[in-house]
mmCIF file of C-alpha atoms in Angstrom:
data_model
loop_
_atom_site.group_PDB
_atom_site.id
_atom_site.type_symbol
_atom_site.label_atom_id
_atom_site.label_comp_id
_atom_site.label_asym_id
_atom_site.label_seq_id
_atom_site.Cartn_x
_atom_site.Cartn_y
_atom_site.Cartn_z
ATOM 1 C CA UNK A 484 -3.394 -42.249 1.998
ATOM 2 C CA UNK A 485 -3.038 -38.624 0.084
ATOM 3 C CA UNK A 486 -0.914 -35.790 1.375
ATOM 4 C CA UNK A 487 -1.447 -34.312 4.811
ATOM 5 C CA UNK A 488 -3.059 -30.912 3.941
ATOM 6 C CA UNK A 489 -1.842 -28.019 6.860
ATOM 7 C CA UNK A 490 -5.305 -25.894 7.553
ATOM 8 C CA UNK A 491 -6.034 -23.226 9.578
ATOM 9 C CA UNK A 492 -7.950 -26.132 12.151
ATOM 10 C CA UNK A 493 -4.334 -28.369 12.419
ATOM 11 C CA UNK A 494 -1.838 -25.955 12.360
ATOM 12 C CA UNK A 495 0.370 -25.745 15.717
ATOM 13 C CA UNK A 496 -0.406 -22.632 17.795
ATOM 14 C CA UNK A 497 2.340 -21.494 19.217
ATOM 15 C CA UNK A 498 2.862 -21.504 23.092
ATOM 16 C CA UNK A 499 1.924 -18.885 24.997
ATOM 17 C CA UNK A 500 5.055 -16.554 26.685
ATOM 18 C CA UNK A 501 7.278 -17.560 23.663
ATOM 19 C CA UNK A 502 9.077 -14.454 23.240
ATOM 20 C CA UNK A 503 10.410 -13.053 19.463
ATOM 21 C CA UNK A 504 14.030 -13.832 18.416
ATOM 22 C CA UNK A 505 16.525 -10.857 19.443
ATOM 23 C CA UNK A 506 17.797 -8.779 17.069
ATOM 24 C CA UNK A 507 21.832 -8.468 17.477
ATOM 25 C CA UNK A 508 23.723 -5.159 16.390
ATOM 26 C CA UNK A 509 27.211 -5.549 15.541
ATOM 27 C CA UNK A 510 28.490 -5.021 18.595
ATOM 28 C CA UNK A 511 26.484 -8.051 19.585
ATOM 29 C CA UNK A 512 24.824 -6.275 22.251
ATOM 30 C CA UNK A 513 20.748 -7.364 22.142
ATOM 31 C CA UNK A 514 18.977 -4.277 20.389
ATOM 32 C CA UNK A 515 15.451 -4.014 21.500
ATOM 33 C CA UNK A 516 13.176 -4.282 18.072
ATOM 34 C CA UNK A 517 12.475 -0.430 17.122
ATOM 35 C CA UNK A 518 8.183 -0.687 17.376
ATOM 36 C CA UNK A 519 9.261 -0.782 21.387
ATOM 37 C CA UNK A 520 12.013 1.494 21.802
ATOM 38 C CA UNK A 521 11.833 4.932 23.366
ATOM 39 C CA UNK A 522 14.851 6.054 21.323
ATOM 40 C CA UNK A 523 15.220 10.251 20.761
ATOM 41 C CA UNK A 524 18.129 11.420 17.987
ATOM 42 C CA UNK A 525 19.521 13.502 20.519
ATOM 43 C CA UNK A 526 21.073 9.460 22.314
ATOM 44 C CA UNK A 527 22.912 8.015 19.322
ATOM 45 C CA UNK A 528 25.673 5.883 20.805
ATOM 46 C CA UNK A 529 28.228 5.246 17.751
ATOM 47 C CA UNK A 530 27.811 8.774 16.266
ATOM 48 C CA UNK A 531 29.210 12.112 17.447
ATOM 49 C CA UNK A 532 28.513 15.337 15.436
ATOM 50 C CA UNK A 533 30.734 18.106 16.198
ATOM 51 C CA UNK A 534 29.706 21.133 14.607
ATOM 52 C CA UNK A 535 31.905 24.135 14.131
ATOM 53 C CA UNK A 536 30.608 27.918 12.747
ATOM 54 C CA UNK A 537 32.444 29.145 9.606
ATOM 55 C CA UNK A 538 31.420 32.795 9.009
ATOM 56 C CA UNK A 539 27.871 31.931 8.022
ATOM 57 C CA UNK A 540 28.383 28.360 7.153
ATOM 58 C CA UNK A 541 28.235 25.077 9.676
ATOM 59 C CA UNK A 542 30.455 22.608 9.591
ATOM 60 C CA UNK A 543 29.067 19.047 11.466
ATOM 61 C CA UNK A 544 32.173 16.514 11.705
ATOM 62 C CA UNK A 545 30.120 13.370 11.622
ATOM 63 C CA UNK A 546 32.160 10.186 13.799
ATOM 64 C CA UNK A 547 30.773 6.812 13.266
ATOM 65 C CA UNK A 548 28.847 4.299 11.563
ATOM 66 C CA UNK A 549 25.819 6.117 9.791
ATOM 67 C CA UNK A 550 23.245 2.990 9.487
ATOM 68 C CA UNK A 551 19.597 2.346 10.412
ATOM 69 C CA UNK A 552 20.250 3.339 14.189
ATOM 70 C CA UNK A 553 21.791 6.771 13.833
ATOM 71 C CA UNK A 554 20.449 7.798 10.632
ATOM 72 C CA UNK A 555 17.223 9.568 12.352
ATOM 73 C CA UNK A 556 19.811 11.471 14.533
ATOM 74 C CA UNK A 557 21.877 13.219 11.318
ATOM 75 C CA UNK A 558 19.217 14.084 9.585
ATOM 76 C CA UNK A 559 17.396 15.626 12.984
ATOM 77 C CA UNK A 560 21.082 17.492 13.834
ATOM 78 C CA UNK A 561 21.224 19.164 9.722
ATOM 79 C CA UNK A 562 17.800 20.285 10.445
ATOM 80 C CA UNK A 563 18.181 21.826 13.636
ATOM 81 C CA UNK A 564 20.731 23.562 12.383
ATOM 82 C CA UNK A 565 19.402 25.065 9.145
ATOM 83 C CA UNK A 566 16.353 25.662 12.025
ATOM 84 C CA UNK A 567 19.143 27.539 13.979
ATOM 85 C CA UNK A 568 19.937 29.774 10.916
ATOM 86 C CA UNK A 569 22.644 28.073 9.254
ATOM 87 C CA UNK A 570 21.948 28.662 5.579
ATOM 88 C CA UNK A 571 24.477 26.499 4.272
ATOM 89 C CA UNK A 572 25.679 23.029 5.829
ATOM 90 C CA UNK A 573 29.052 20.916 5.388
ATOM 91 C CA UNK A 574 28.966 17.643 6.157
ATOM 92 C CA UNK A 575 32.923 16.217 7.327
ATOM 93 C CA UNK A 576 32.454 12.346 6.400
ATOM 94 C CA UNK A 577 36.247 12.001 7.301
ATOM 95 C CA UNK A 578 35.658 10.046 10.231
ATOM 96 C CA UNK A 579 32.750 8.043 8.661
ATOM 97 C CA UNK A 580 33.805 4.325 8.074
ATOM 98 C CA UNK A 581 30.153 3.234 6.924
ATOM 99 C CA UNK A 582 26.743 4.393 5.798
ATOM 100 C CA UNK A 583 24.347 2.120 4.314
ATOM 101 C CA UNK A 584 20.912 3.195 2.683
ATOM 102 C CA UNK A 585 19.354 4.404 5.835
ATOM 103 C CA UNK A 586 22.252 7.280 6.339
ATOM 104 C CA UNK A 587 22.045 8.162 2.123
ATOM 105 C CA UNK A 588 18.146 8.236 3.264
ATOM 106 C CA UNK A 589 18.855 10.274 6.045
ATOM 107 C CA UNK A 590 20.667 12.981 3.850
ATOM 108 C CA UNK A 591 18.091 12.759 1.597
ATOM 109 C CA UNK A 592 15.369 13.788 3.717
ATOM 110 C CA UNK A 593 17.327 16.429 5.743
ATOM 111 C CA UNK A 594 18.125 18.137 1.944
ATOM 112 C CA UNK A 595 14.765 17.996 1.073
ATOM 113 C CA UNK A 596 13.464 19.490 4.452
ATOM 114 C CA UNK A 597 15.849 22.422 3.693
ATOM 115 C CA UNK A 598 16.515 22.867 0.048
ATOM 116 C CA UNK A 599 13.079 24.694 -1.342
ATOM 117 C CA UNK A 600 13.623 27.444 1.451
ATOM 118 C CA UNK A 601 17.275 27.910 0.345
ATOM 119 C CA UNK A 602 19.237 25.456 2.071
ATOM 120 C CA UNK A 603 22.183 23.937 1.046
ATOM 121 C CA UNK A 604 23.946 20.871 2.449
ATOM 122 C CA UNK A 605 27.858 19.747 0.934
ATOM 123 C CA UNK A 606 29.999 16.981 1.647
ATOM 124 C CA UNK A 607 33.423 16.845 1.946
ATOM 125 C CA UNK A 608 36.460 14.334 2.656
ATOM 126 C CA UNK A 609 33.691 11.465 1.508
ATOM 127 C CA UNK A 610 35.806 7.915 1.307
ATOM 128 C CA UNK A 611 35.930 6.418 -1.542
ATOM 129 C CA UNK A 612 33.590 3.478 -1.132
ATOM 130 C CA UNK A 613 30.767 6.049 0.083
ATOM 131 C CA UNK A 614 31.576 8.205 -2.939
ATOM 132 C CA UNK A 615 31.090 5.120 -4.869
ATOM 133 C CA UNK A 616 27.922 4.536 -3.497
ATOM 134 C CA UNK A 617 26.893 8.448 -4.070
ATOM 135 C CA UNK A 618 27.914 8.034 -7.456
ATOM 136 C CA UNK A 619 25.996 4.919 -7.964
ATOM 137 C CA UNK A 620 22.437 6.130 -6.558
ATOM 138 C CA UNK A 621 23.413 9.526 -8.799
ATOM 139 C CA UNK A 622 23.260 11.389 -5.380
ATOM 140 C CA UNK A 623 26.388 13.038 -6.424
ATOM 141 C CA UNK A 624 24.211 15.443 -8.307
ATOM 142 C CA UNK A 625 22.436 16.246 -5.519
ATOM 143 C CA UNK A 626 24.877 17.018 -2.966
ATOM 144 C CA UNK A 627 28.345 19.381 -3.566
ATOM 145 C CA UNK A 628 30.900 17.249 -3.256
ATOM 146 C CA UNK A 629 34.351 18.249 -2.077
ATOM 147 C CA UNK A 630 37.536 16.583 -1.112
ATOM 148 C CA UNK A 631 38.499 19.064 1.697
ATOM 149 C CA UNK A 632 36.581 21.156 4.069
ATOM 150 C CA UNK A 633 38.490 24.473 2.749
ATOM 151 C CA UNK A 634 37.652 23.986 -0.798
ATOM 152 C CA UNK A 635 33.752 23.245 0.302
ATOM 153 C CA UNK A 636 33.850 26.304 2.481
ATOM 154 C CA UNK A 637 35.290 28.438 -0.456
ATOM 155 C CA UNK A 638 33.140 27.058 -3.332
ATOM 156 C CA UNK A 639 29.320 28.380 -1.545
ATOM 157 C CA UNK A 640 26.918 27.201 -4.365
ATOM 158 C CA UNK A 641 29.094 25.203 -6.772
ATOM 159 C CA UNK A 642 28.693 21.597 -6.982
ATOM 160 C CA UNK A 643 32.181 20.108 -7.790
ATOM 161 C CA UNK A 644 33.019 16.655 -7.745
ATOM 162 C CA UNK A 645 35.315 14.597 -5.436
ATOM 163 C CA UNK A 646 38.053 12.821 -6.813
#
């Protein structure tokens, strides 16, 4: 006999009540799938931003992993705070042992939210792997880049790149 030809008439349905496969964060908690979370920025458990006024310049000392869960809440925080009047923003990635594509994403956006009405946001103390990966996407050129907070305080409008 020839081949056994799947249609639309013989394929299996599949049973009613089956529910979807969970999705597992690292932690290996069960993450509800994002289409049915109720999640706001503002309740990002992994990331603390602590941000600190310097003269006219805020300083947010970003703790945690920076990935597809708490990249909405970074970029919200940088724009609430050029919102607040905060001209220029410093971003400590010190305490930052990851960021993936959704947290370079998240920087992205909050830079272009704030940039054509004169908004500036720097980076400093970036490890090396993530300066790696800024210097691979050729986000480097994008953001200031500094290897201490003092030196991105002090150098207000000049790019300079982390060693």
């Amino acid at each position: 006999m020839g081949a056994n030809v799947m249609t639309e008439e013989t394929r299996v349905a599949r049973r009613p009540g089956r529910r979807a496969p969970e999705i597992r964060c690292r932690t290996g908690r069960a993450a509800v799938p994002s289409a049915f979370a109720a999640w706001a920025p503002a309740e990002s458990p992994g990331l603390t931003i602590e941000v600190t006024r310097v003269g006219g310049t805020a300083v947010a000392a970003v703790a945690g992993e920076i990935d597809l869960h708490t990249a909405d809440a970074l970029r919200a925080r940088l724009v609430d705070l050029y919102a607040a009047g905060f001209r220029r923003l410093v971003v400590d990635f010190a305490a930052v042992p990851f960021c993936d594509a959704a947290g370079l994403g998240a920087l992205v956006s909050a830079h272009n939210r704030i940039a054509p009405s004169g908004g500036e946001i720097a980076l400093a103390r970036v490890r090396p792997a993530q300066l790696r990966l800024l210097r691979i996407t050729g986000l480097n050129r994008l953001f200031a880049l500094h290897t201490d907070i003092g030196g991105a305080l002090s150098a207000e409008g000049s790019p300079t790149t982390a060693r």
